[in-house]
Amino acid sequence: MSIYLIAPFFTWLVAGSTKFLVNSLRARRLAFDLIGYGGLPSTHSSIVSCAVALIWIRKGADTPILLVAITLAIIVILDASSLRRHVGKQAEQINILNQNSDNHKQLRERIGHTKVEVLAGIVTGAVCAYILHSFDLYIR
């Protein structure tokens, strides 16, 4: 199986497991209720960063596919750190406005990512790419 097909799932698993561990340590309990959007590291940033790093490592910097990967990564990272963060802030304000409503379902406020969470995602993705590339060389 191609390393390019394994990479997003491996990175998702590593980032998601790390996020669960960080959330559980912060909450001092198994934080199953905090699984989802938001948190450290950004899973979205991890996955696209792994793709960029893996392409760079294996194909070099002088390939058009790297431009496509970087462009996609920028769009996803900006979305994770900007647009989705603003949506979370709006959800927080809506929840405040609807506190006294009897049948108001609480909106999820933790949607976007801070710069630190995004940076941790980028680092996680790059490390996953390095691990996958090294492992692929080892088994050949």
Coordinates of C-alpha atoms in Angstrom, one line a residue:
M1 CA 0.0 0.0 0.0
S2 CA 1.2 3.5 -0.8
I3 CA 2.6 5.6 2.0
Y4 CA 0.5 8.5 0.5
L5 CA -2.7 6.6 1.3
I6 CA -1.6 5.7 4.8
A7 CA -0.3 9.1 5.8
P8 CA -3.6 11.0 6.4
F9 CA -5.0 8.1 8.5
F10 CA -1.8 7.7 10.5
T11 CA -1.5 11.4 11.1
W12 CA -5.2 11.6 12.1
L13 CA -4.7 8.8 14.6
V14 CA -1.5 10.4 16.1
A15 CA -3.0 13.9 16.3
G16 CA -6.3 12.7 17.7
S17 CA -4.7 10.5 20.3
T18 CA -2.4 13.3 21.3
K19 CA -5.4 15.7 21.6
F20 CA -7.3 13.2 23.7
L21 CA -4.2 12.7 26.0
V22 CA -3.7 16.5 26.3
N23 CA -7.5 17.1 27.0
S24 CA -7.5 14.3 29.6
L25 CA -4.4 15.6 31.4
R26 CA -5.9 19.1 31.5
A27 CA -9.3 17.9 32.7
R28 CA -7.7 15.3 35.1
R29 CA -10.1 12.6 33.8
L30 CA -10.7 10.7 30.6
A31 CA -12.1 13.5 28.5
F32 CA -14.3 11.6 26.0
D33 CA -16.7 14.5 25.9
L34 CA -14.0 16.8 24.6
I35 CA -13.4 14.8 21.4
G36 CA -14.2 16.8 18.4
Y37 CA -13.1 20.1 16.9
G38 CA -10.6 22.4 18.6
G39 CA -7.8 21.5 21.0
L40 CA -4.1 20.8 20.7
P41 CA -2.8 19.8 18.3
S42 CA -5.0 20.8 15.3
T43 CA -5.8 17.6 13.5
H44 CA -6.6 19.4 10.3
S45 CA -3.3 21.2 10.4
S46 CA -1.5 18.0 11.2
I47 CA -2.9 16.1 8.2
V48 CA -2.2 18.8 5.6
S49 CA 1.2 19.5 7.0
C50 CA 2.1 15.8 6.8
A51 CA 1.1 15.8 3.1
V52 CA 3.3 18.8 2.5
A53 CA 6.3 17.4 4.4
L54 CA 6.0 14.0 2.8
I55 CA 5.8 15.4 -0.7
W56 CA 8.8 17.7 0.1
I57 CA 10.9 14.8 1.5
R58 CA 10.1 12.3 -1.2
K59 CA 9.8 14.5 -4.3
G60 CA 11.8 17.6 -3.4
A61 CA 10.9 21.3 -3.5
D62 CA 11.0 21.6 -7.3
T63 CA 7.7 19.8 -8.1
P64 CA 4.3 21.3 -9.0
I65 CA 2.5 19.0 -6.6
L66 CA 4.2 20.6 -3.7
L67 CA 2.7 24.0 -4.7
V68 CA -0.8 22.3 -4.7
A69 CA -0.1 20.7 -1.3
I70 CA 1.1 24.0 0.2
T71 CA -1.9 25.9 -1.2
L72 CA -4.3 23.4 0.3
A73 CA -2.4 23.5 3.6
I74 CA -2.7 27.3 3.8
I75 CA -6.4 27.2 3.1
V76 CA -7.1 24.5 5.7
I77 CA -4.8 26.2 8.3
L78 CA -6.4 29.6 7.8
D79 CA -9.8 28.0 8.1
A80 CA -8.9 26.2 11.3
S81 CA -7.3 29.2 13.0
S82 CA -9.5 32.0 11.7
L83 CA -13.0 31.2 10.3
R84 CA -13.8 28.3 12.6
R85 CA -12.4 30.2 15.6
H86 CA -14.8 33.1 14.9
V87 CA -17.7 30.6 14.6
G88 CA -16.8 29.3 18.0
K89 CA -16.9 32.8 19.5
Q90 CA -20.3 33.4 17.9
A91 CA -21.5 30.2 19.4
E92 CA -20.3 31.4 22.8
Q93 CA -22.3 34.6 22.5
I94 CA -25.4 32.8 21.3
N95 CA -25.2 30.5 24.3
I96 CA -25.0 33.5 26.6
L97 CA -28.0 35.1 25.0
N98 CA -30.0 31.9 25.2
Q99 CA -29.1 31.0 28.8
N100 CA -32.6 31.5 30.1
S101 CA -34.3 29.6 27.3
D102 CA -35.9 26.3 28.3
N103 CA -35.4 24.4 25.1
H104 CA -32.2 25.8 23.9
K105 CA -29.6 23.3 23.0
Q106 CA -26.1 24.4 24.0
L107 CA -23.9 25.1 20.9
R108 CA -20.4 23.7 20.7
E109 CA -18.1 26.7 21.4
R110 CA -14.8 24.9 21.0
I111 CA -14.5 24.8 17.2
G112 CA -11.4 26.7 16.0
H113 CA -7.8 26.6 17.0
T114 CA -5.3 29.0 18.6
K115 CA -2.0 29.8 16.9
V116 CA -0.3 27.4 19.4
E117 CA -2.7 24.6 18.5
V118 CA -2.1 25.1 14.8
L119 CA 1.7 25.3 15.2
A120 CA 1.5 22.0 17.3
G121 CA -0.5 20.5 14.4
I122 CA 2.1 21.6 11.8
V123 CA 4.9 20.1 13.9
T124 CA 2.9 16.9 14.5
G125 CA 2.3 16.5 10.7
A126 CA 6.0 17.1 9.9
V127 CA 7.0 14.5 12.5
C128 CA 4.5 12.0 11.2
A129 CA 5.8 12.5 7.6
Y130 CA 9.4 11.9 8.8
I131 CA 8.3 8.7 10.7
L132 CA 6.3 7.4 7.7
H133 CA 9.2 8.1 5.3
S134 CA 11.8 6.5 7.6
F135 CA 9.6 3.5 8.1
D136 CA 8.9 3.1 4.4
L137 CA 12.7 3.2 3.7
Y138 CA 13.3 0.6 6.4
I139 CA 10.7 -1.9 5.0
R140 CA 11.9 -1.7 1.4

